[in-house]
PDB file of C-alpha atoms and ligand atoms in Angstrom:
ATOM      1  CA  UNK A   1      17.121   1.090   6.174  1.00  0.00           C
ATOM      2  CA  UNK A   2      17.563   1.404   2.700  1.00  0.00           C
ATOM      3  CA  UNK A   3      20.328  -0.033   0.999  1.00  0.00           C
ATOM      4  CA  UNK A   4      22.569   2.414  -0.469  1.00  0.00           C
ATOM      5  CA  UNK A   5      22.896   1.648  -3.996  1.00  0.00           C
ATOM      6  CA  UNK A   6      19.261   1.328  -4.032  1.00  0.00           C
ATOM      7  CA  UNK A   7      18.480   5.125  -4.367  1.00  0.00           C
ATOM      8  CA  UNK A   8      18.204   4.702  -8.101  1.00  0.00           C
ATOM      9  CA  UNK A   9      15.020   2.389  -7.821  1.00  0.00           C
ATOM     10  CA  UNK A  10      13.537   4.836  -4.905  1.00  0.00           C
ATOM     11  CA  UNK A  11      14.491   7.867  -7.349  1.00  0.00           C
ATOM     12  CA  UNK A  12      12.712   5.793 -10.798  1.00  0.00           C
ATOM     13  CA  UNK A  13       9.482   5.169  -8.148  1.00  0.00           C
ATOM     14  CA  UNK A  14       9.753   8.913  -7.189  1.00  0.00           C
ATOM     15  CA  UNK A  15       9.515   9.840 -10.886  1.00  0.00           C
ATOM     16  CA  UNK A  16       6.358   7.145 -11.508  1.00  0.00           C
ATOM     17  CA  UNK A  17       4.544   8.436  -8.650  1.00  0.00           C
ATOM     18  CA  UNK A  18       5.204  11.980  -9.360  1.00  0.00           C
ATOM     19  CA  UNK A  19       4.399  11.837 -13.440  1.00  0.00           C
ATOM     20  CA  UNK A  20       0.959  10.152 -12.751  1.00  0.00           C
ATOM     21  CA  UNK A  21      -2.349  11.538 -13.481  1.00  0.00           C
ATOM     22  CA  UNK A  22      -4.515   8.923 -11.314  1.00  0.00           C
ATOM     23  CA  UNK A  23      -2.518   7.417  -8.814  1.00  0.00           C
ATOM     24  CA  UNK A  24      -3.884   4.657  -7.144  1.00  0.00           C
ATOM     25  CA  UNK A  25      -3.147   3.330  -3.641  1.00  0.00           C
ATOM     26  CA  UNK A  26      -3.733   0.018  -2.186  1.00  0.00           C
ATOM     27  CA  UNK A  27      -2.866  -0.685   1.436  1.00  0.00           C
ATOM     28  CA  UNK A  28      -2.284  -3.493   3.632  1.00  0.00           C
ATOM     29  CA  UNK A  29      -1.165  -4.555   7.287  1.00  0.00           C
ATOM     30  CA  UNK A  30       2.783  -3.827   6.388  1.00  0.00           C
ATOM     31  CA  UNK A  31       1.592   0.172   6.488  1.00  0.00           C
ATOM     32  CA  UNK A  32       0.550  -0.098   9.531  1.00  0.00           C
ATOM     33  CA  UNK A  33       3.203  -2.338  11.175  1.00  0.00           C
ATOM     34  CA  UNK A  34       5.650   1.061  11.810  1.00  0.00           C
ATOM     35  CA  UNK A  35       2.941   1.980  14.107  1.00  0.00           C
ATOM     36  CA  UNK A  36       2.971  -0.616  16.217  1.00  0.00           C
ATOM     37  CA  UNK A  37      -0.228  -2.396  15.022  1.00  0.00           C
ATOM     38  CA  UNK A  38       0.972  -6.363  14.284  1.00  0.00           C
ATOM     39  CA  UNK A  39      -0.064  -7.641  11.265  1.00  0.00           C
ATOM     40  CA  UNK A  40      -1.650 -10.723  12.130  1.00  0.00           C
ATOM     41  CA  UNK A  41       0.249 -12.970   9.309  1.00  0.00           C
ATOM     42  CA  UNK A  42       3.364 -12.658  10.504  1.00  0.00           C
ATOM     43  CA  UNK A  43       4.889 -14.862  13.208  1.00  0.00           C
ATOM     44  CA  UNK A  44       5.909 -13.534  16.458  1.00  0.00           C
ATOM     45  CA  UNK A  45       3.089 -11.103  17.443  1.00  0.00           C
ATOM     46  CA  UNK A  46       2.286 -12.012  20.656  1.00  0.00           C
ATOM     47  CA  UNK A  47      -1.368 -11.297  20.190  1.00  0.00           C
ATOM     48  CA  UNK A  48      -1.966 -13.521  17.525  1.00  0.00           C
ATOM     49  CA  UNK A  49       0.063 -16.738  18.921  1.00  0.00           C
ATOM     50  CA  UNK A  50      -2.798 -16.859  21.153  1.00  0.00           C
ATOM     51  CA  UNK A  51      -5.957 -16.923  18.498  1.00  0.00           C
ATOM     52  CA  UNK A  52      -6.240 -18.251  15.120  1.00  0.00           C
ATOM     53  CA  UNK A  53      -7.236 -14.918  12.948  1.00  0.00           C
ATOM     54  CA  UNK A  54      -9.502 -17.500  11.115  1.00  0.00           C
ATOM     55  CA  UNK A  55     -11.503 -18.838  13.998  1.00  0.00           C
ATOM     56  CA  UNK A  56     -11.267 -15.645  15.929  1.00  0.00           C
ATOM     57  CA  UNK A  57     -12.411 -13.223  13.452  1.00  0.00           C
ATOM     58  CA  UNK A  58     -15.005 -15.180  12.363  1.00  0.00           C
ATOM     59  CA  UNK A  59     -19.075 -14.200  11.971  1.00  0.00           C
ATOM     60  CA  UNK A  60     -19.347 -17.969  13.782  1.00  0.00           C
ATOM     61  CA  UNK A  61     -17.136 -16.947  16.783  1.00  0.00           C
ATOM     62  CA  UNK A  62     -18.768 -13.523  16.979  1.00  0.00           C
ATOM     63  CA  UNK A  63     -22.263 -15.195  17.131  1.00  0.00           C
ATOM     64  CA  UNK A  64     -21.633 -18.367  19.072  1.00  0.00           C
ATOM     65  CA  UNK A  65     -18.892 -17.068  21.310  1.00  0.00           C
ATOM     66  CA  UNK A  66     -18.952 -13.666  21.846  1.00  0.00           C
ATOM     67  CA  UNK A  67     -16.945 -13.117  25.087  1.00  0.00           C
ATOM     68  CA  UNK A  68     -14.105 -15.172  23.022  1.00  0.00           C
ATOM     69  CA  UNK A  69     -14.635 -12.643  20.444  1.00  0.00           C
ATOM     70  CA  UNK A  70     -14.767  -9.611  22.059  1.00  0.00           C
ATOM     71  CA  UNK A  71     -11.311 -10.958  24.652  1.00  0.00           C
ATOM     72  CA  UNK A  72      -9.716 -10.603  20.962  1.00  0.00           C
ATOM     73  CA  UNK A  73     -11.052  -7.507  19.665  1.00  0.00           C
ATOM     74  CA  UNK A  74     -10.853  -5.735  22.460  1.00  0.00           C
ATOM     75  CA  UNK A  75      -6.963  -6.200  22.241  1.00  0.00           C
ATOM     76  CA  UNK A  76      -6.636  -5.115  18.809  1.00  0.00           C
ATOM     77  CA  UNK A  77      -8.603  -2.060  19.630  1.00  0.00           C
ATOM     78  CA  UNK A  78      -6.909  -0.690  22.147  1.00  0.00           C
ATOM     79  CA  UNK A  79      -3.339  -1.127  20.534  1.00  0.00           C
ATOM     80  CA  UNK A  80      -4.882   1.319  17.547  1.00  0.00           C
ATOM     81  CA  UNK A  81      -6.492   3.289  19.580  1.00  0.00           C
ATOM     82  CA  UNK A  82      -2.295   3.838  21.112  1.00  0.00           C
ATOM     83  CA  UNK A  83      -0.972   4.005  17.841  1.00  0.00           C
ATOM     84  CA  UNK A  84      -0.476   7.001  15.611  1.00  0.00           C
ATOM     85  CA  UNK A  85      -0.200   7.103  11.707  1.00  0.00           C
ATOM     86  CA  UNK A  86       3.324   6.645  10.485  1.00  0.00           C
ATOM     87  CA  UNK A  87       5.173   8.768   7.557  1.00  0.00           C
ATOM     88  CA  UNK A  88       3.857   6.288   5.274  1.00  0.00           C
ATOM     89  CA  UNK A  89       0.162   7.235   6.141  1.00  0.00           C
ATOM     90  CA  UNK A  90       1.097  10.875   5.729  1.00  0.00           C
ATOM     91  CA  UNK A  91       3.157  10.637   2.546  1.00  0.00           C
ATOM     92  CA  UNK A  92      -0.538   9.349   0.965  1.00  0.00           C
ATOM     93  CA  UNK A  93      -2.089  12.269   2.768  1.00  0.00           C
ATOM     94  CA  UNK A  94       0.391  14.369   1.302  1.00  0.00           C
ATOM     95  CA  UNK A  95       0.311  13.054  -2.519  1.00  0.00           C
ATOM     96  CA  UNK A  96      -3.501  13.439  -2.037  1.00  0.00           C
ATOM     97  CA  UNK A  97      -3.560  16.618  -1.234  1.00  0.00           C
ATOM     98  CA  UNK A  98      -1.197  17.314  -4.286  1.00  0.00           C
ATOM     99  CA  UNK A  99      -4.662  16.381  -6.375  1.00  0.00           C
ATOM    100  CA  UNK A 100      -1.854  13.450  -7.800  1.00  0.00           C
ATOM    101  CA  UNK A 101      -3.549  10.210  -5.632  1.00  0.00           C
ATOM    102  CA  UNK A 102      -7.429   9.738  -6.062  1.00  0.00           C
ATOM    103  CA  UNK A 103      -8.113   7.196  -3.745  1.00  0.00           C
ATOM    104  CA  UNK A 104      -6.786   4.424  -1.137  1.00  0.00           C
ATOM    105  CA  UNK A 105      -7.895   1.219  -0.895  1.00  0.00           C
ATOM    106  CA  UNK A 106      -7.293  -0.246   2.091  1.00  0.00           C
ATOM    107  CA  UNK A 107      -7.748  -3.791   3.873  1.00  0.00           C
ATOM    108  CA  UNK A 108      -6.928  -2.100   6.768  1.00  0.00           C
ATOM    109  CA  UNK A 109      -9.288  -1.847   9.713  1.00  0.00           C
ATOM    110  CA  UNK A 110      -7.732   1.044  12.078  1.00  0.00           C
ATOM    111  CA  UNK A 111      -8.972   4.372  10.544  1.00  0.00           C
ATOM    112  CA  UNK A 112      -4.690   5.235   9.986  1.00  0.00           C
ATOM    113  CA  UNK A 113      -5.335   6.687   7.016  1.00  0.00           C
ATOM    114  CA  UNK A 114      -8.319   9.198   8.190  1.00  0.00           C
ATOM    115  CA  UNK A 115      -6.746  10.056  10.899  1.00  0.00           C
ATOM    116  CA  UNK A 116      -3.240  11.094   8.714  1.00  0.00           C
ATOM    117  CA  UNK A 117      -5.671  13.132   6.512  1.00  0.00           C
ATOM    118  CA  UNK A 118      -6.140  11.012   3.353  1.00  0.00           C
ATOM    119  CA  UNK A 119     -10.146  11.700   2.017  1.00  0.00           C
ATOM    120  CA  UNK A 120     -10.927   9.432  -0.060  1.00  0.00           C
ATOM    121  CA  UNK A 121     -10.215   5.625   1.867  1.00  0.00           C
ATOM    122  CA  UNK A 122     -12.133   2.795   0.881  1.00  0.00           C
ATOM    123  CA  UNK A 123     -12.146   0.437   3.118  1.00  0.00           C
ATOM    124  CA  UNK A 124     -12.382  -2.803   1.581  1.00  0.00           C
ATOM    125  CA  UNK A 125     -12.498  -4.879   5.487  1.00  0.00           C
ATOM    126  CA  UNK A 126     -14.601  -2.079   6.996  1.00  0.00           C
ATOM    127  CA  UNK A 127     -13.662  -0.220  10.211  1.00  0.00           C
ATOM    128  CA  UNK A 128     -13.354  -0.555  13.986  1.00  0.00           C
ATOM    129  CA  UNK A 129     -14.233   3.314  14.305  1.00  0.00           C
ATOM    130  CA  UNK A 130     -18.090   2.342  13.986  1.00  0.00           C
ATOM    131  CA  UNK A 131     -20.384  -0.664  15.579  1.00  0.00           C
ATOM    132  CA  UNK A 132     -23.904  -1.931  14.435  1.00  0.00           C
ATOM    133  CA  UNK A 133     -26.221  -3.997  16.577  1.00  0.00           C
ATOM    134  CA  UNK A 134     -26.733  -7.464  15.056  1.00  0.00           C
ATOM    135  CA  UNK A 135     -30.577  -7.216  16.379  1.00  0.00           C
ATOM    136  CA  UNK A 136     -31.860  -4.382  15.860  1.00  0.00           C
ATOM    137  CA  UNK A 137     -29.160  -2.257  13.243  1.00  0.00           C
ATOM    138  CA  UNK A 138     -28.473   0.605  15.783  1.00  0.00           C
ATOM    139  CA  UNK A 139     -24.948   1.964  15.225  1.00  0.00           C
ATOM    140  CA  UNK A 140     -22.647   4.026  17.019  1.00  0.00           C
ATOM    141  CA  UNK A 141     -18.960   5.322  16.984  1.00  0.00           C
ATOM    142  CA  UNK A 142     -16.946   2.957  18.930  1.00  0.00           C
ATOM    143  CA  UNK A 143     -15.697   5.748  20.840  1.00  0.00           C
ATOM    144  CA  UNK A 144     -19.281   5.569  22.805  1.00  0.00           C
ATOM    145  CA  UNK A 145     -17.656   2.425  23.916  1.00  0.00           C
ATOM    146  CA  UNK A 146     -13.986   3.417  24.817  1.00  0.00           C
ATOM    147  CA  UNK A 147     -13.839   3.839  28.030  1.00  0.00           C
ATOM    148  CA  UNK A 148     -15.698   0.573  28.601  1.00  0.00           C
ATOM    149  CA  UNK A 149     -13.431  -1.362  25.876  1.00  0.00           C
ATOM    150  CA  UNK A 150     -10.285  -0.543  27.271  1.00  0.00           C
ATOM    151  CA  UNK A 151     -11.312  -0.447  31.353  1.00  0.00           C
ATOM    152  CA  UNK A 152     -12.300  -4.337  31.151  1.00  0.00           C
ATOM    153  CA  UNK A 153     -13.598  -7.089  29.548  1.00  0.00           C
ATOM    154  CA  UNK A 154     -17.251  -6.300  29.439  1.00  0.00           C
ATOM    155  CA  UNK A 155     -18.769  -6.581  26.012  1.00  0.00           C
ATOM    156  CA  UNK A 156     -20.455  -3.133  24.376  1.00  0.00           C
ATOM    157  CA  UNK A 157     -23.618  -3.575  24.259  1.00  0.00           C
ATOM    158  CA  UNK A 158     -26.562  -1.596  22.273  1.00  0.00           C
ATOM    159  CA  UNK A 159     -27.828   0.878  23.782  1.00  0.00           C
ATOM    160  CA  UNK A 160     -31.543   0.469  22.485  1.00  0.00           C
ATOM    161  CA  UNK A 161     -32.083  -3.309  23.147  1.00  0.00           C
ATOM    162  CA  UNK A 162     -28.752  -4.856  24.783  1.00  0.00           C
ATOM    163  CA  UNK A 163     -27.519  -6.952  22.089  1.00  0.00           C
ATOM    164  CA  UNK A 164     -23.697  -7.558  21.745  1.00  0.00           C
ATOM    165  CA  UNK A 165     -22.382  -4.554  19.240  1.00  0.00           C
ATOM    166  CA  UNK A 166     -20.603  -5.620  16.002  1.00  0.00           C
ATOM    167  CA  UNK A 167     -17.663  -3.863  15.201  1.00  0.00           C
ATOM    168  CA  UNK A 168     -18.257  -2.818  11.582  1.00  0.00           C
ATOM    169  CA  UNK A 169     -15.133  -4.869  10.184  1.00  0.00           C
ATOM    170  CA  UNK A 170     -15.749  -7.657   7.702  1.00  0.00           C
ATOM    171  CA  UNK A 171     -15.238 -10.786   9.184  1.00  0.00           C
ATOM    172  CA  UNK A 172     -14.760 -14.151   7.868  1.00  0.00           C
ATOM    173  CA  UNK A 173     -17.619 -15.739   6.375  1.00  0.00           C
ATOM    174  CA  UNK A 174     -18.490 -12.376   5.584  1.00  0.00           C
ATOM    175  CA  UNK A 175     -18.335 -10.487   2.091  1.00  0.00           C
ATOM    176  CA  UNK A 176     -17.185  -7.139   1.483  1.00  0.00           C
ATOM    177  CA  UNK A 177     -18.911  -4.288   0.988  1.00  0.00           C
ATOM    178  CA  UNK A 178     -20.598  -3.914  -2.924  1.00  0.00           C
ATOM    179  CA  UNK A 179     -20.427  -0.493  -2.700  1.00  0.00           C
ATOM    180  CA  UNK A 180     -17.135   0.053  -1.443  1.00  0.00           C
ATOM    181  CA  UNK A 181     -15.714  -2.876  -4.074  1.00  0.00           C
ATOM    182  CA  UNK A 182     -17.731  -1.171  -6.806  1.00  0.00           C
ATOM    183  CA  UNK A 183     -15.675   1.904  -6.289  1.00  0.00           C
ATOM    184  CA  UNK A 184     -12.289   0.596  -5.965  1.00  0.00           C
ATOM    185  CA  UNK A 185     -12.821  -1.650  -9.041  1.00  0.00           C
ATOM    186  CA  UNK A 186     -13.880   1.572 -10.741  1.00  0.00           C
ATOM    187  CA  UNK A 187     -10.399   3.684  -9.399  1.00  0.00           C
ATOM    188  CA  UNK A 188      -8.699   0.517 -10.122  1.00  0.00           C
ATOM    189  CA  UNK A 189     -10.174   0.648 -13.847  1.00  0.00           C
ATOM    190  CA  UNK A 190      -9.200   4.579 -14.375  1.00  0.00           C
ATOM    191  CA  UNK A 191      -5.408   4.430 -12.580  1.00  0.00           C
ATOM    192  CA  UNK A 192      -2.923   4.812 -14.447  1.00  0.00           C
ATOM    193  CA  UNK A 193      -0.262   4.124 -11.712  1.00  0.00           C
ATOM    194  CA  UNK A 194      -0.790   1.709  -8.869  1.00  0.00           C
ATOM    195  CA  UNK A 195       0.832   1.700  -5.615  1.00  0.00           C
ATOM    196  CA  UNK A 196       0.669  -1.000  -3.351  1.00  0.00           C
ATOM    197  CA  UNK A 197       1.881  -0.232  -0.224  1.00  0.00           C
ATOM    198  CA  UNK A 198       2.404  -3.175   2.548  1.00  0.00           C
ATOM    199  CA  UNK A 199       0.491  -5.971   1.543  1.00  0.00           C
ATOM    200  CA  UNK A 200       1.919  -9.037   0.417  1.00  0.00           C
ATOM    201  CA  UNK A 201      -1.669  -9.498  -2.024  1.00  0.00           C
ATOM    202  CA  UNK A 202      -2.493 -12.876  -0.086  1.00  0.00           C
ATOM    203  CA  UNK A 203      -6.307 -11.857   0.882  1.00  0.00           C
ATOM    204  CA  UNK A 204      -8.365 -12.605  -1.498  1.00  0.00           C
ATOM    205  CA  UNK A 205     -10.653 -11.205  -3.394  1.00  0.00           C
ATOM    206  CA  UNK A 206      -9.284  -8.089  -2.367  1.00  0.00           C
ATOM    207  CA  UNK A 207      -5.910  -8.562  -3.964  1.00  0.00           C
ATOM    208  CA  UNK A 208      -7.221  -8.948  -7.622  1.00  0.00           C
ATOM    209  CA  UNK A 209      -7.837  -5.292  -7.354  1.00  0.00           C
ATOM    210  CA  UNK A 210      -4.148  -4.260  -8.490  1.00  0.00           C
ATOM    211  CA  UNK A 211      -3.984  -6.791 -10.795  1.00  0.00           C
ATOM    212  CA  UNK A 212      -7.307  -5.504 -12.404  1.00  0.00           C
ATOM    213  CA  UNK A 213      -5.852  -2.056 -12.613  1.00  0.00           C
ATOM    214  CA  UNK A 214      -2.481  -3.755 -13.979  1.00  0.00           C
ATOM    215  CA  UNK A 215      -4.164  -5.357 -16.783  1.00  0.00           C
ATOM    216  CA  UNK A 216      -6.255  -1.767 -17.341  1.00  0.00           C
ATOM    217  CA  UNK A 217      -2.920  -0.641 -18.316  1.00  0.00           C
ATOM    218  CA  UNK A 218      -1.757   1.012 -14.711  1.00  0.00           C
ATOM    219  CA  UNK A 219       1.879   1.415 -13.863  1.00  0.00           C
ATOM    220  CA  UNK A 220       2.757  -1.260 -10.481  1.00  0.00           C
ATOM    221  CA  UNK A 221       4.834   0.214  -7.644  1.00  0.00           C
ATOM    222  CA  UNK A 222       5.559  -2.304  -5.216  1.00  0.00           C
ATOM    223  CA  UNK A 223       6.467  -1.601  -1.590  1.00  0.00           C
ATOM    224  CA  UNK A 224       6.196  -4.647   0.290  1.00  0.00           C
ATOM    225  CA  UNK A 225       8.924  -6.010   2.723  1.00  0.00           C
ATOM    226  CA  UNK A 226       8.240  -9.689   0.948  1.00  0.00           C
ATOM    227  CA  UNK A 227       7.334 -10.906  -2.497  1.00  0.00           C
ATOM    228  CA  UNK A 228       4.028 -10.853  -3.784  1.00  0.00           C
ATOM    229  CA  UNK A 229       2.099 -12.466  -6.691  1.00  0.00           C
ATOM    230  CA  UNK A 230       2.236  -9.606  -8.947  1.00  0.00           C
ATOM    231  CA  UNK A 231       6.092  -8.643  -8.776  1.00  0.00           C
ATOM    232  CA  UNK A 232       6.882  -9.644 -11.956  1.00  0.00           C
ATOM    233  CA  UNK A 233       4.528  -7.127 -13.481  1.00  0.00           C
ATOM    234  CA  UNK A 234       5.482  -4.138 -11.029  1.00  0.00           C
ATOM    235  CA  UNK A 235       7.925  -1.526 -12.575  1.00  0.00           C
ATOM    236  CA  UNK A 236       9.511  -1.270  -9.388  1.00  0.00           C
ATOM    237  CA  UNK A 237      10.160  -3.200  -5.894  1.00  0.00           C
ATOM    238  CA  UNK A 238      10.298  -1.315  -2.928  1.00  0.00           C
ATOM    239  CA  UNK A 239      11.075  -3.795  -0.002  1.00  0.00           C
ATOM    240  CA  UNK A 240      11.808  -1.620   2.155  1.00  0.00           C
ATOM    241  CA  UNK A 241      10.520   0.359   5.372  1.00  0.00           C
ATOM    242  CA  UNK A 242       7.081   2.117   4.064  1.00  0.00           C
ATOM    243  CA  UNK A 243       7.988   4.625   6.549  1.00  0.00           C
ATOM    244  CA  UNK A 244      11.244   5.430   4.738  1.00  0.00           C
ATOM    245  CA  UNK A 245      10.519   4.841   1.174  1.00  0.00           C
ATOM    246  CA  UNK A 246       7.000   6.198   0.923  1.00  0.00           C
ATOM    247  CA  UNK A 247       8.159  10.186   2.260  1.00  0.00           C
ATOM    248  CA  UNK A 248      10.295  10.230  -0.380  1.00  0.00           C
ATOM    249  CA  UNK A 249       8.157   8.964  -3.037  1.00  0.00           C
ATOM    250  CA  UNK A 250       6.052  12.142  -1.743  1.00  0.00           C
ATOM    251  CA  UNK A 251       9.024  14.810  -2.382  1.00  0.00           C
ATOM    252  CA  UNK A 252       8.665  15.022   1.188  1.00  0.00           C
TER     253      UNK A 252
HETATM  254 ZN1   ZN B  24     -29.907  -3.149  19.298  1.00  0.00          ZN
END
């Protein structure tokens, strides 16, 4: 809920967001939390009590211990592939569409934002939507896999030569994508308002892209439900429900 009283900080973000001419977006777990998908920092998320998210996701576990892998990922997948974007996702969609926001960066691995309409989503972690074969590169939509991912716990497996499929996420050890950081760094460069939306800016390097942007001269909305490194150079602190706060930022 939003505190009443606070209306006047919602109302000075509305006027921010609405006023810009390259609005910026830059997403984390905390968007995603209102659809049921747990962000795997925070404490009490049964699924992550029983791996540690360093270990787990991991390019070591993935090549050394598959099964142990896949027992993980296969949980993770099938709780997105239940969930649904949230208001939050859609209010993006929706400023988007209003030729206001240019672009959203995302850490986010579960394909929220597509599926709520936004275009333009870089995503800085990659995606569970698509797999690659380690051994011989083959990919494929991970829905070629669905039925098998969420009957049991046998791994996917290419289809050309029977190697364990990759989801296309970026795991540790791994680095992000050059072409997809290229781009953010260059929507991050030309913002002049930034929105981050449910990310606390702890994942690094990914969270020096709203700083960059911040010290290009962007505007900082913050809507995070706990502090972050950079509130003392937002504008404005939204900690609050993304699903509440972010409609309204919209006009919706
Ligand atoms: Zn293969």
């Amino acid at each position: 809920m939003i505190p009443a009283g606070e209306q006047e900080k919602i109302e000075q973000a509305r006027r921010i967001v609405q006023s810009a001419a390259y609005l910026v977006a830059f997403t984390g777990a905390g968007i995603s939390t209102p659809s049921g998908i747990p962000d795997f920092r925070s404490k009490g998320t049964g699924l992550w009590e029983r791996y540690d998210p360093m270990e787990v996701a991991s390019l070591t576990t993935f090549r050394t211990a598959p099964a142990r892998f896949w027992d993980w990922k296969r949980t993770l997948m099938r709780q997105v592939w239940q969930s649904q974007p949230n208001p939050a996702h859609y209010a993006l969609a929706k400023l988007e569409s209003q030729a206001r926001l240019k672009a959203v960066i995302t850490q986010n691995i579960d394909g929220l934002h597509q599926r709520a309409g936004s275009q333009t989503v870089l995503e800085l972690h990659g995606t569970i939507e698509t797999m690659t074969c380690p051994s011989c590169r083959r990919q494929a939509p991970s829905s070629q896999y669905r039925a098998l991912i969420e009957s049991g716990d046998e791994m996917p497996r290419c289809k050309t030569c029977g190697a364990v499929m990759k989801p296309d996420v970026v795991l540790f050890e791994e680095s992000l994508p050059p072409r997809t950081w290229r781009a953010a760094e260059k929507h991050c460069a030309s913002a002049d308002v930034i929105l981050v939306v449910g990310s606390s800016l702890e994942v690094w390097p990914a969270a020096t892209l709203p700083e960059f942007a911040v010290s290009n001269g962007a505007r900082l909305i913050i809507a995070n439900l706990s502090p972050t490194f950079l509130d003392g150079r937002a504008e404005v602190l939204l900690p609050y429900n993304v699903a509440e706060t972010l409609p309204l930022l919209a006009g919706l």
